[in-house]
Every structure is written in structure tokens, then in C-alpha cells.
Tab-separated table of C-alpha atoms in Angstrom:
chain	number	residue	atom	x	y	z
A	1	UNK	CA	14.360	-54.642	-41.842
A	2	UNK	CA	11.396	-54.229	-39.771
A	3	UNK	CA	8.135	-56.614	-39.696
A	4	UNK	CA	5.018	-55.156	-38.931
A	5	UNK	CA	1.282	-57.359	-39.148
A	6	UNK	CA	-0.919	-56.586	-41.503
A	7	UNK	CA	-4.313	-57.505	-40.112
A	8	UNK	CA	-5.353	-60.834	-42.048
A	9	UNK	CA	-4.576	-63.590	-40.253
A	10	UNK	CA	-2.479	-65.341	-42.967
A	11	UNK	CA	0.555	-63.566	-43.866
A	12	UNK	CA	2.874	-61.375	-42.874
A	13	UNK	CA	4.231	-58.779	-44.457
A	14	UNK	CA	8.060	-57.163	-44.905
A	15	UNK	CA	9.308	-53.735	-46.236
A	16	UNK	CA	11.137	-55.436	-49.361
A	17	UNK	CA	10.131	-54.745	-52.965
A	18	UNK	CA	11.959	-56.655	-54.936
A	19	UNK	CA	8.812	-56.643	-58.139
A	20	UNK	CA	9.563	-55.288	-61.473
A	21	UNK	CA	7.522	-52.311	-62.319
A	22	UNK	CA	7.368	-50.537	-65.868
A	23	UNK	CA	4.960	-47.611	-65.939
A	24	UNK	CA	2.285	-48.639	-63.843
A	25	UNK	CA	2.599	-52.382	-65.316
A	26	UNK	CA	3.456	-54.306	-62.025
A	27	UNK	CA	5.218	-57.937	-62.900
A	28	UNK	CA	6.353	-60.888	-61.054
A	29	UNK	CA	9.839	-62.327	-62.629
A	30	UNK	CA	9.153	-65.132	-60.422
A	31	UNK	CA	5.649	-66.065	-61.103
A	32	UNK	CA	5.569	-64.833	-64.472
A	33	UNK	CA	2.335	-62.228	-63.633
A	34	UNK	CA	1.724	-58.625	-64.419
A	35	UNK	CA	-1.005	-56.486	-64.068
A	36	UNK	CA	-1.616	-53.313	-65.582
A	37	UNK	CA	-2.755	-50.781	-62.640
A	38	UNK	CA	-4.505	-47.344	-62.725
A	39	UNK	CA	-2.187	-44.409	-62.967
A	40	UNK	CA	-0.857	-44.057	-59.158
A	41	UNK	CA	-0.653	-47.370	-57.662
A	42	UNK	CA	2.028	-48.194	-55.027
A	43	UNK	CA	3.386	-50.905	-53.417
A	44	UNK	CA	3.100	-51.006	-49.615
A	45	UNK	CA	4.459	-54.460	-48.611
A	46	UNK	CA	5.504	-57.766	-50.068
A	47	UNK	CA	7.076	-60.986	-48.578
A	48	UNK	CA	10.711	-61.696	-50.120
A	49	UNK	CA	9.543	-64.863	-52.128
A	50	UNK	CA	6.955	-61.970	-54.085
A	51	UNK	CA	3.922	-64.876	-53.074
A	52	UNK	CA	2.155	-61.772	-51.056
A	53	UNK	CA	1.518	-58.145	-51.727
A	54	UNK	CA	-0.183	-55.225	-50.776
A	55	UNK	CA	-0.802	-52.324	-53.264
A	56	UNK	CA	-2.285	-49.140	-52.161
A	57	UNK	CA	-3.354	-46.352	-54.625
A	58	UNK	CA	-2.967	-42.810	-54.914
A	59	UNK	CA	-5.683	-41.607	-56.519
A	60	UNK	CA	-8.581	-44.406	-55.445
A	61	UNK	CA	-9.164	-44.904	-52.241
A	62	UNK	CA	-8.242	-48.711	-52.487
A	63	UNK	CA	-5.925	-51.787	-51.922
A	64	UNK	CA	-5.405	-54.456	-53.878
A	65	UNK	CA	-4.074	-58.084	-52.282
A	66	UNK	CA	-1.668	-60.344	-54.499
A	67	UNK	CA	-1.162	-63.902	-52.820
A	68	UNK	CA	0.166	-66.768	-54.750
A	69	UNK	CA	-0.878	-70.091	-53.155
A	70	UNK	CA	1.673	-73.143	-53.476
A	71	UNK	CA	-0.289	-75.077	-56.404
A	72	UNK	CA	-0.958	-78.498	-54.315
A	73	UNK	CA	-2.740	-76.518	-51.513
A	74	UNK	CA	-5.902	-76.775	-53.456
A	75	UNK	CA	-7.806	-78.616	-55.810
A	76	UNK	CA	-9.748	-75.910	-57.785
A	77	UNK	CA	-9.297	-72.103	-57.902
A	78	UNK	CA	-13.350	-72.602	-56.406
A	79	UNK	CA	-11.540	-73.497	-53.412
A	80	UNK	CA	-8.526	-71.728	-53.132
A	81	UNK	CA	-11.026	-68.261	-53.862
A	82	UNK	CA	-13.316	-69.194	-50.982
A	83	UNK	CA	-10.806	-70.763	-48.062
A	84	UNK	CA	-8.815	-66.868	-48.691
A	85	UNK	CA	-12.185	-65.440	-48.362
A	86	UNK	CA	-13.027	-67.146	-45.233
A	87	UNK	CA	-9.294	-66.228	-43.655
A	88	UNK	CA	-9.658	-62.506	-44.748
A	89	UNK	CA	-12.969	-62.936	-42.108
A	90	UNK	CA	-14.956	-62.151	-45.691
A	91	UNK	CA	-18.585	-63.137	-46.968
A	92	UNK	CA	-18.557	-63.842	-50.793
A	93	UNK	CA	-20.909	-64.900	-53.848
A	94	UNK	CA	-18.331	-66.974	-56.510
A	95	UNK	CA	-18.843	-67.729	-59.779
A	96	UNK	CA	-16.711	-70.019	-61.923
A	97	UNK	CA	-15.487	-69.109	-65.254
A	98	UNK	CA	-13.343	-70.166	-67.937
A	99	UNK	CA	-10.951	-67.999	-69.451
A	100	UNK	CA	-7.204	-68.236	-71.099
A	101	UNK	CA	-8.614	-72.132	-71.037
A	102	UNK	CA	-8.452	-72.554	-67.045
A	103	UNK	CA	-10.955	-73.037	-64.800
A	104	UNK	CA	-10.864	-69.748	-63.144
A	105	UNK	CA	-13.405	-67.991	-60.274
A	106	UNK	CA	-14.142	-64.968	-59.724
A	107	UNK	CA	-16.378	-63.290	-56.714
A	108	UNK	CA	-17.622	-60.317	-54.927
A	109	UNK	CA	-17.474	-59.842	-51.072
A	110	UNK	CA	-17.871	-57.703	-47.997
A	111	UNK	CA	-16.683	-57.666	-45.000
A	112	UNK	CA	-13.862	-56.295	-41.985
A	113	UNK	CA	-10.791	-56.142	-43.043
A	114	UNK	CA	-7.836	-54.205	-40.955
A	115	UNK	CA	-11.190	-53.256	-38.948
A	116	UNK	CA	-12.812	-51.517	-41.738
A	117	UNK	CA	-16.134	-52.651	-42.663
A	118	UNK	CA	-15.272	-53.389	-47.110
A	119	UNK	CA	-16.370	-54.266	-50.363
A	120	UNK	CA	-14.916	-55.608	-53.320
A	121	UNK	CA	-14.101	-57.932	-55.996
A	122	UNK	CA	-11.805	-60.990	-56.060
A	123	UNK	CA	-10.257	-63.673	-58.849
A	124	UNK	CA	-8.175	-66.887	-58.293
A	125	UNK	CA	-6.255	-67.956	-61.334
A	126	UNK	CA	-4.083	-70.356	-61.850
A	127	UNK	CA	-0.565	-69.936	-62.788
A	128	UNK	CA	0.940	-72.307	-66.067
A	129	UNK	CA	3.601	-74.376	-65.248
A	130	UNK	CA	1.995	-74.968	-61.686
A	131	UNK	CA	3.422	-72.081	-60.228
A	132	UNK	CA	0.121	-71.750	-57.776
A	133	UNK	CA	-2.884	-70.423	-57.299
A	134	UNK	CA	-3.047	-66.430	-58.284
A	135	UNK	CA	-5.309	-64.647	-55.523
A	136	UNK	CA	-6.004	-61.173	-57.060
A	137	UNK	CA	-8.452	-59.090	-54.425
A	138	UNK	CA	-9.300	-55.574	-54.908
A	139	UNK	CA	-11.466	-53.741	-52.095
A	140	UNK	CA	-12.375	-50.286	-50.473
A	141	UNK	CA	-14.321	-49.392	-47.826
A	142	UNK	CA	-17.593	-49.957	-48.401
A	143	UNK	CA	-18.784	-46.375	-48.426
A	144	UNK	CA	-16.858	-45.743	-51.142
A	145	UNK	CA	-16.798	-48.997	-53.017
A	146	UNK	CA	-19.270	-48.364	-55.149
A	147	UNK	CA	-18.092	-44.706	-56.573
A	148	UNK	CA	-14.625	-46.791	-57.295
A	149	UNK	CA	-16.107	-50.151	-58.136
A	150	UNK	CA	-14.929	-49.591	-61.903
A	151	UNK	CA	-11.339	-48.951	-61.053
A	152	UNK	CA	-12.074	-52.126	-58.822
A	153	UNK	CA	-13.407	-54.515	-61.492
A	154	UNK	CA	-10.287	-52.586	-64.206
A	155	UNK	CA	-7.352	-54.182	-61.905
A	156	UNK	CA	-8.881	-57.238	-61.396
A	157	UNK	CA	-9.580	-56.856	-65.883
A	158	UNK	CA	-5.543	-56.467	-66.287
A	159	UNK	CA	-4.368	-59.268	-64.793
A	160	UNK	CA	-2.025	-61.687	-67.178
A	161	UNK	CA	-0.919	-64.495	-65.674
A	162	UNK	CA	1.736	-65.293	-68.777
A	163	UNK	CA	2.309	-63.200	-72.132
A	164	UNK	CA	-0.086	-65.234	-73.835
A	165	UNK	CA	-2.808	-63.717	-71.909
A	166	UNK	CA	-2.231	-60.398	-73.403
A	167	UNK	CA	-4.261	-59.752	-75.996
A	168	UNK	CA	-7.295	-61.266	-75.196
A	169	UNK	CA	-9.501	-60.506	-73.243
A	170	UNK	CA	-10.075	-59.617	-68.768
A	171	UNK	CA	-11.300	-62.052	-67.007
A	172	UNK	CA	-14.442	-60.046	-65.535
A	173	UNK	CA	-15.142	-58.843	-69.280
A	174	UNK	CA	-14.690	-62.462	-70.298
A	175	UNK	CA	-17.167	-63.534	-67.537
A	176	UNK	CA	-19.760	-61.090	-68.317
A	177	UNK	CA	-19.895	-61.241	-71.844
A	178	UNK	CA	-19.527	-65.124	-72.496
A	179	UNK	CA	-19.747	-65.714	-76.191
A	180	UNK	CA	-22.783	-65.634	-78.005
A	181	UNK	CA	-22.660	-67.198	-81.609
A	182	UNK	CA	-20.830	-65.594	-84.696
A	183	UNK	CA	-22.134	-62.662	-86.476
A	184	UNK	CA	-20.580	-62.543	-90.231
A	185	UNK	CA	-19.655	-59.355	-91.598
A	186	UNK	CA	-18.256	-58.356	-95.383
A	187	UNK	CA	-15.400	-55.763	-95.404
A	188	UNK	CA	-15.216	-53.869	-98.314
A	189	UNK	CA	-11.318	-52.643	-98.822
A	190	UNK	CA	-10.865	-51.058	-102.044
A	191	UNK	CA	-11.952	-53.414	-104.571
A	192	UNK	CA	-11.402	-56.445	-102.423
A	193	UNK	CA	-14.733	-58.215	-100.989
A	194	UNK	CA	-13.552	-60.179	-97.652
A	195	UNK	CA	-15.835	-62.273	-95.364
A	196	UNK	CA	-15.322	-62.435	-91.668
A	197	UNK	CA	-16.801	-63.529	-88.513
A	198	UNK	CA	-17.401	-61.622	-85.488
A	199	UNK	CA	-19.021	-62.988	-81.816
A	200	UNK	CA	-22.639	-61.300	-81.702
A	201	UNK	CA	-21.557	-59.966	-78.099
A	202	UNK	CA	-18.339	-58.591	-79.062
A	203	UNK	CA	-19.959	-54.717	-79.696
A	204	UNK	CA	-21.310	-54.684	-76.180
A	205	UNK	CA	-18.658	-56.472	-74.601
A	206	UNK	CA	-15.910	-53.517	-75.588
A	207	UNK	CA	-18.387	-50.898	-74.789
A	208	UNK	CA	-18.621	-52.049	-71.866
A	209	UNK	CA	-14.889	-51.651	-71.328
A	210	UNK	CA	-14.586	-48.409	-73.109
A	211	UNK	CA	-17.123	-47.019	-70.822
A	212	UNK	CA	-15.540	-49.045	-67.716
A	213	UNK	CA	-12.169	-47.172	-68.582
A	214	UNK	CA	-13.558	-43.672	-69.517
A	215	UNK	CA	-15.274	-43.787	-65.966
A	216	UNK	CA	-11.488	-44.130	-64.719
A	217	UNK	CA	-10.102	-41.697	-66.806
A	218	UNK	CA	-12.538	-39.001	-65.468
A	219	UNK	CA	-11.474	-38.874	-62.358
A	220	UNK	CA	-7.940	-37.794	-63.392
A	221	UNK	CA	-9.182	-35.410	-65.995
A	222	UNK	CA	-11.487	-33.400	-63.258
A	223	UNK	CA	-8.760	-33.472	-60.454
A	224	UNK	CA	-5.321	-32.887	-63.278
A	225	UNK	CA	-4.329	-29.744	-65.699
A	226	UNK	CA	-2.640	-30.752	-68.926
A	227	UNK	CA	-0.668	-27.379	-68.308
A	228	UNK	CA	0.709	-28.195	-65.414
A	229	UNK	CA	3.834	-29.425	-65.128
A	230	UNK	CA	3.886	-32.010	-62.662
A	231	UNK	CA	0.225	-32.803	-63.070
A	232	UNK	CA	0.357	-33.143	-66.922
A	233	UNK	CA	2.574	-36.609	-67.453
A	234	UNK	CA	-0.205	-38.137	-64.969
A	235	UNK	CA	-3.216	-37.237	-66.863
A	236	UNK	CA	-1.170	-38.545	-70.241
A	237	UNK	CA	-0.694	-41.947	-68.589
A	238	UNK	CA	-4.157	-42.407	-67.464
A	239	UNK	CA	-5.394	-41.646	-70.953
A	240	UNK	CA	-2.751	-43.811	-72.668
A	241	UNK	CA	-3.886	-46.442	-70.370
A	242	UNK	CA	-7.514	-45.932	-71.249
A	243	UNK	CA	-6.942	-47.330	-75.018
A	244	UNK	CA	-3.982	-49.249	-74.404
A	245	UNK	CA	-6.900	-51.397	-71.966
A	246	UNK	CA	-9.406	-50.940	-74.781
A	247	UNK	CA	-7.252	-52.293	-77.843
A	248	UNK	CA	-6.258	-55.291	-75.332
A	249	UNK	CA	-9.477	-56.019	-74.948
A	250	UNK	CA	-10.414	-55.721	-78.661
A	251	UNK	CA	-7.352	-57.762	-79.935
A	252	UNK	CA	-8.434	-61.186	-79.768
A	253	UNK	CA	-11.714	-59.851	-80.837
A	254	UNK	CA	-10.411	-58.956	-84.271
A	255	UNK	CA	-8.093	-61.798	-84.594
A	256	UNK	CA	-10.487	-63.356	-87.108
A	257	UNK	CA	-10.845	-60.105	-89.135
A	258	UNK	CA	-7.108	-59.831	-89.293
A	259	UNK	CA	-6.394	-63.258	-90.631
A	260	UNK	CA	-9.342	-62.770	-92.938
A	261	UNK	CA	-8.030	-59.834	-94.566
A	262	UNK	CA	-4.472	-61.007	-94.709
A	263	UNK	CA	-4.982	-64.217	-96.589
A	264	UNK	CA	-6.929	-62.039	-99.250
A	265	UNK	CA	-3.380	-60.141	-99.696
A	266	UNK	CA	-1.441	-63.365	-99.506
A	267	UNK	CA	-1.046	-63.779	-103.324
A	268	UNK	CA	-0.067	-60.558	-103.929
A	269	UNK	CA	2.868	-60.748	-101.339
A	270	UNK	CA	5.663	-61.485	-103.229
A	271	UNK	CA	8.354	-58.755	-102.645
A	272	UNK	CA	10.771	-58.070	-98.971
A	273	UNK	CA	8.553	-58.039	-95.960
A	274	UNK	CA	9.337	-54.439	-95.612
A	275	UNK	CA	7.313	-54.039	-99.002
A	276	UNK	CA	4.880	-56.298	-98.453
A	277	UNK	CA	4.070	-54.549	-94.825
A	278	UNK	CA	3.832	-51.155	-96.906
A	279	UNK	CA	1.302	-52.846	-99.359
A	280	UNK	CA	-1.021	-53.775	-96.590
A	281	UNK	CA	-0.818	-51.143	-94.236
A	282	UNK	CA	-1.223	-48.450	-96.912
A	283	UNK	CA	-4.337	-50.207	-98.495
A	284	UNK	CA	-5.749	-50.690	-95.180
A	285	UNK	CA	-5.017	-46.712	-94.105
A	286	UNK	CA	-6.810	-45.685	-97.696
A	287	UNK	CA	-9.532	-47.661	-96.478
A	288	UNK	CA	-10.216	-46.301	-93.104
A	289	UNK	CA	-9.677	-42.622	-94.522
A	290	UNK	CA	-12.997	-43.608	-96.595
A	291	UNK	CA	-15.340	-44.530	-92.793
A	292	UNK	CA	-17.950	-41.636	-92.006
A	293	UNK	CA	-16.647	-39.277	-89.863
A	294	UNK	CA	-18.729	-38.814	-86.581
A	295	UNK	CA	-17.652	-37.654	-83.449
A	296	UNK	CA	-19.665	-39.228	-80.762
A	297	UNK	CA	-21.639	-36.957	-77.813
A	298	UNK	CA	-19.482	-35.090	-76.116
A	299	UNK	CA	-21.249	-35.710	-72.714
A	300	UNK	CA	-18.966	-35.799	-69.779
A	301	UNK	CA	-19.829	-39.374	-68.690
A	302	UNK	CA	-19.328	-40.876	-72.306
A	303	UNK	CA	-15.932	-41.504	-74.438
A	304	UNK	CA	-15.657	-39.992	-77.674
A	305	UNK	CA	-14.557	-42.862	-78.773
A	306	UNK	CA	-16.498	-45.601	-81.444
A	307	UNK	CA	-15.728	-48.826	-80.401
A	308	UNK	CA	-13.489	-51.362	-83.063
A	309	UNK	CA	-16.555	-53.558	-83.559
A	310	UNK	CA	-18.982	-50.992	-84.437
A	311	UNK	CA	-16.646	-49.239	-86.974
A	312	UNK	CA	-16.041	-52.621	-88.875
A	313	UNK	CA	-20.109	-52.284	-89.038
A	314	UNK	CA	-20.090	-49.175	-90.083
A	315	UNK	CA	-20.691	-46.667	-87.707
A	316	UNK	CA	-18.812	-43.148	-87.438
A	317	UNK	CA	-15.736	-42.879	-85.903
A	318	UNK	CA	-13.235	-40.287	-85.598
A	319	UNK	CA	-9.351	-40.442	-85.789
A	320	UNK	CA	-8.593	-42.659	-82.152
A	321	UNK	CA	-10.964	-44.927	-83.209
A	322	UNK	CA	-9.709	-45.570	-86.731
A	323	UNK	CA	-5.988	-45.446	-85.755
A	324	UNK	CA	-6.730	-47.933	-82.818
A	325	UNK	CA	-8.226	-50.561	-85.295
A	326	UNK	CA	-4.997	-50.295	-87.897
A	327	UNK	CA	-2.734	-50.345	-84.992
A	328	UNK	CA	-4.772	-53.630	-83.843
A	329	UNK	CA	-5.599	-55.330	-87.336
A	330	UNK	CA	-2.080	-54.986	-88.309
A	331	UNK	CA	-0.353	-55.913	-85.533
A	332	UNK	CA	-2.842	-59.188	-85.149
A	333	UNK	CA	-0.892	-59.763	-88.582
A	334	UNK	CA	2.633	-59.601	-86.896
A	335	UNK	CA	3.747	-56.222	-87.707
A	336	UNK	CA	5.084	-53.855	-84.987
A	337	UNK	CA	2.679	-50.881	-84.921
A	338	UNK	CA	1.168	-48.601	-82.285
A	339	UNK	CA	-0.792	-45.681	-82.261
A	340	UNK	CA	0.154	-41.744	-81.203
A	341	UNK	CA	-2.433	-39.298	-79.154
A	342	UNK	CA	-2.071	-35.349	-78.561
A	343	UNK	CA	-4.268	-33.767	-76.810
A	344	UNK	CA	-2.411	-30.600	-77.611
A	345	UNK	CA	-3.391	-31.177	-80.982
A	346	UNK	CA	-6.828	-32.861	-80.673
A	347	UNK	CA	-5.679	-35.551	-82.817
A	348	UNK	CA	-4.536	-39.414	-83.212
A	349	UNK	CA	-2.474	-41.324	-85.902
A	350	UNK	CA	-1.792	-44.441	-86.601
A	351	UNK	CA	2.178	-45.974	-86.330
A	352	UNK	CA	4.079	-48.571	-88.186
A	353	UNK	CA	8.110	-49.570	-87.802
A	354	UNK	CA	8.821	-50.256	-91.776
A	355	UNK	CA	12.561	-51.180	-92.205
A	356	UNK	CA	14.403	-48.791	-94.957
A	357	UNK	CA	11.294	-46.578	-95.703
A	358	UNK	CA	11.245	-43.484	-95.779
A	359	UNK	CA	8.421	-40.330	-94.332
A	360	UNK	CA	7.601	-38.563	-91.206
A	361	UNK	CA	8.320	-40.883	-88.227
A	362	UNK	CA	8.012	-40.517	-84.255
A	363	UNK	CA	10.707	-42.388	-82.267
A	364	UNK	CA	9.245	-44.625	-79.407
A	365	UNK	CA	12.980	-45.027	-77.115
A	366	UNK	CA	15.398	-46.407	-80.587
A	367	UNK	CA	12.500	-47.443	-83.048
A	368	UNK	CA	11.263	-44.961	-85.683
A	369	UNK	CA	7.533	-45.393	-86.268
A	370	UNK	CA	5.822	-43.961	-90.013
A	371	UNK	CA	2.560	-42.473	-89.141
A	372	UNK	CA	-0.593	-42.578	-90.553
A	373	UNK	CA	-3.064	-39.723	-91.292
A	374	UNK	CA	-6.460	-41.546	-91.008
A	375	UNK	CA	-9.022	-38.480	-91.337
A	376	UNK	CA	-7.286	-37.191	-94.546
A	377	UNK	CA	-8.570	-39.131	-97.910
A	378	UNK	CA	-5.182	-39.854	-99.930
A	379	UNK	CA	-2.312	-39.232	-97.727
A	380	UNK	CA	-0.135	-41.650	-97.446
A	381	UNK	CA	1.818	-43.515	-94.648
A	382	UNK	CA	4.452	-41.097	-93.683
A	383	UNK	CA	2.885	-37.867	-94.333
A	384	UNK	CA	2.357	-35.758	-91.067
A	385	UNK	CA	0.477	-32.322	-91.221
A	386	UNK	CA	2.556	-29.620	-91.363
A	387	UNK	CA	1.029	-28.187	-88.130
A	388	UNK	CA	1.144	-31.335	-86.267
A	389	UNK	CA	4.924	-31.888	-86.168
A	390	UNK	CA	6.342	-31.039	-82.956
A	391	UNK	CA	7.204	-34.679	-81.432
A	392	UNK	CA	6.697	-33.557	-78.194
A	393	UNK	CA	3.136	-33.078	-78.320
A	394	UNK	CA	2.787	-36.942	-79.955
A	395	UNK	CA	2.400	-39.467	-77.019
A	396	UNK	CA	2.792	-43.407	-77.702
A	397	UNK	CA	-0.051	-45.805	-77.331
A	398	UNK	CA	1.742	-49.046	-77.070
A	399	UNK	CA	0.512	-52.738	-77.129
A	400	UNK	CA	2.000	-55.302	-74.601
């Protein structure tokens, strides 16, 4: 096995990847990490013990720096951020943060790194059960940092130090859109009347990774043909990616909605779970087949795409926004859903595993999903247009 120096001053690196990897979903066994990377990332290097590694990225002309610090070689992640700043030879503003309840910090910086004069972004998190000191640290060189600074801040975004940290949401997001005070909201679902709460910055905060994510996204859809072979299963990736990173962030957002709406049903529950799935999910689907339909700009630097907390308010939406918020609402309530794209067929639905009931399902590997026809007023769960039914144009949109 051959060594080779990387050129920061505190590690070295070996040819040995021993990480898990699942799509573009990068995980530490050992640590208990994983972080959800743009389409095309690659590991360079890594030390044995997985504490250091080096990605590298196909399609962004970046590198992202993974060092777990032994947990009693620093007080606060405050420190821990700045003393790996000042061995990467780096000059950086820090800000502390909470988020998933730990004192976290997070920080920009510049400076030469393998003799490149760079920019970029940086976290330190720590890891539960004292496993260390997470140093995330994305950068470029700095004439192209700030063309790529989205993919940047995404990475650094997708970072879950444990399973719990899942479905909530990034720590940059988090950062930048602190809470600020509950907005209540009234949901009318058929004849049902249900109050909920919302955060007041919860609209801009998931705009702000829907546009974040669609500024990703471009750059695969200008540079990638859908009818190419070997190009095509790229481009799908980067797109699933693009909601499966917007209906992260919007989980934890609609937690309160979903409990709201399921204790309003709770009475009523009284048969198998199967049935009382069925009950809910097919109320919910009649009620999102009654939004406005509205299909946002199509202007090549926005997302047609109406974020979650704007259609609860009201606002049009088309078919990925409404199938995103039933995949969400329902699965905030426990049930195992997802959500299908095509972009052969222009279209989303909406998923649902029901044991023992019957319709139109698409398999995801041995699990049978019903779908959902949200754009079509009374059709029920498992009812698929008849010129939508070739599986292979239906591609999953799964939740962690």
C-alpha cells in the first residue's frame, strides 16, 4: 500500500477505502456519520481508522475534508473548528450555532491549501456517544468558489451525524434561518377543521433550499441528455437528490402539521393498521387533488416547484409539490411512503406500502408501493393513468 502526503500538515493519508457508500450517501460504520453528496463525488484517500478523508468531485470542481477529532482534544467544537483552521494555514470568520441540540460552529475561510490560493465553508459537530469532534470542510479554489458555493454550503447541509438527524433540518439552513415565532394555520380536509402551528420562517427557510438545490441540479441538466444512455441515470440521481434534500429539510418542519392532523383521525381509527393507513392516506390524497393548480415560472434559474409551507397556505402547486407533502405528512405519521418522478412523463405521484391492498403499485427493490394520482379530483390510491404505466419510466424518491 503506498503513502503519499497530502499537503496539510496534520494527517496523512493512505489508499484504503474501507467507508460504506449507497448511492452517493457516504457513511461511517464506525462513527455513525453520513452525508448525502452531489451526484459524482469520489473518494480520494482515507486513513484506515475512517477519522480522515478526502473527497473529490466529478462534476464541481471541489474537495471536501472529513476529520474526526478524538473527543477530549477539545473543549468546544469553537475550538476544535478554529485550531483545524489554523493547521490547514486558513483565515476564518466562525459562528456558533445550535442544532440537533449541540453546540455546533460553523465558518467560512480562505486561504492556501495544497498551494492553491481557496475558499470555502467549514462545520465542527460533535459526534453522540463521544465519538469526537466531526470536522466537515468543503472548499475550491477561490476563482471558482463562488460559481460552486451552493454545492459547497449543500454538502456541508447533508451532514447527519446519527439517524436522528435525518429529518430535520442542515445545519447551515438551521443557522440561517433560526426560528422566528409560530405562525398558526387552519387546514381544511374534507369536512374536518384542524389547527396547526407553523415557524413564521419556515416558507423562506425551504425556499431557500429549494432554490439552493435547483442551482445544483442545473448544472447537470445543461451538461447531461436524458436520452443518453450513460448520461441519463446521472441526471435522474441529481434530480432525485434535489427533493429527496428538499423533503429532508421540510420534515421536521411539518412534524406539527402531521401530528395535528392525525389526532383529528384518532377516533375514527378503529380497524387493522392496514385500514386505518388507507383511511388517512386516501382522505388526505382527496384533499390535495382539491389545491389550485399552478405551475410556477418556468425560468431557467427557478424550480417549478411550490414549496410544502406555501401549499399548506394555499398557494398553487403542481403534482411534485403535492406528492412531496403526502409522502412527508404521512410518513411524519409512521407510515412507509415515498414519492415517484418521470420526466419521461412530466409527472409525479405519490407512494404508500399498504399490506394486503390491492391497485396499481411500483416496486422499490421487494416492497410494492400504491400510488397516488394527486392532479386528478376522485381517483383513488391505486389508480395509475392508463398512459403512465410503464415502470420503467417511474423513478423512486426515497426518504432516509
Amino acid at each position: 500500500m503506498q503513502k503519499h502526503r497530502i499537503l496539510f500538515s496534520f494527517f496523512l493519508i493512505f489508499s484504503f477505502i474501507v467507508l460504506h457508500a449507497s448511492g452517493e450517501c457516504v457513511s461511517s460504520q464506525k462513527f455513525g456519520y453520513m452525508i448525502d453528496f452531489p451526484e459524482g463525488a469520489q473518494i480520494e484517500d482515507m486513513t484506515e481508522d475512517e477519522s480522515i478523508v478526502l473527497m473529490s468531485h466529478k462534476y464541481f470542481k471541489l474537495k471536501t475534508l472529513l476529520r474526526v477529532w478524538p473527543a477530549d482534544k477539545y473543549v468546544t467544537s469553537s475550538d476544535a473548528l478554529k485550531d483545524s483552521m489554523k493547521k490547514l494555514g486558513a483565515e476564518c470568520e466562525t459562528t456558533d450555532c445550535i442544532w440537533h441540540r449541540q453546540n455546533c460552529t460553523i465558518a467560512m475561510f480562505t486561504g492556501a491549501i495544497e498551494g492553491t490560493q481557496s475558499s470555502g465553508w467549514a462545520e465542527v459537530i460533535p459526534l453522540p456517544e463521544k465519538k469526537g469532534w466531526l470536522l466537515a470542510c468543503v472548499y475550491a479554489s477561490s476563482d471558482v468558489a463562488e460559481n460552486i458555493e451552493s454545492a459547497m454550503i449543500s454538502i456541508l447541509d447533508s451532514v447527519m451525524p446519527d439517524w436522528s438527524s435525518m429529518h430535520e433540518s442542515g445545519i447551515i439552513t438551521s443557522t440561517f434561518y433560526p426560528s422566528s415565532g409560530p405562525e398558526a394555520i387552519t387546514l381544511k380536509i374534507g369536512n374536518r377543521k384542524i389547527s396547526s402551528v407553523l415557524d413564521k420562517s419556515d416558507s423562506e427557510a425551504n425556499q431557500f433550499v429549494i432554490d439552493r438545490e435547483w442551482n445544483i441540479f442545473k448544472i447537470y441538466a445543461q451538461h447531461l441528455d436524458i436520452n443518453k444512455a450513460a448520461e441519463a441515470p446521472v441526471l435522474i440521481s441529481a434530480w432525485q437528490r434535489f427533493y429527496r434534500l428538499t423533503a429532508k429539510d421540510s420534515m421536521a418542519r411539518l412534524s406539527k402539521v402531521s401530528d395535528d392532523i392525525y389526532m383529528d383521525f384518532m377516533s375514527e381509527l378503529t380497524s387493522t393498521q392496514s385500514d386505518n393507513e388507507l383511511k388517512v392516506a386516501q382522505e388526505l390524497l382527496t384533499w390535495t387533488q382539491g389545491f389550485e393548480y399552478k405551475r410556477n415560472d418556468r425560468q431557467t434559474d427557478k424550480a417549478d416547484f411550490t414549496n410544502l409551507i406555501d401549499v399548506l397556505k394555499g398557494t398553487g402547486n403542481d403534482c411534485d409539490s403535492r406528492s412531496m407533502l403526502l409522502a412527508v405528512l404521512l410518513k411524519n405519521m409512521g407510515m412507509d411512503t415515498c414519492f415517484f418522478i418521470s420526466p419521461q412523463y412530466g409527472h409525479a405521484m405519490f407512494g404508500i406500502h399498504l399490506d394486503g391492498k390491492a391497485g396499481q403499485t411500483i416496486k422499490i427493490d421487494s416492497t410494492e408501493y400504491l400510488v397516488g394520482e394527486t392532479t386528478a379530483k376522485d381517483v383513488t390510491i391505486g389508480m395509475m393513468s392508463a398512459d403512465m404505466t410503464d415502470r420503467k419510466f417511474w423513478y423512486p424518491v426515497e426518504f432516509y
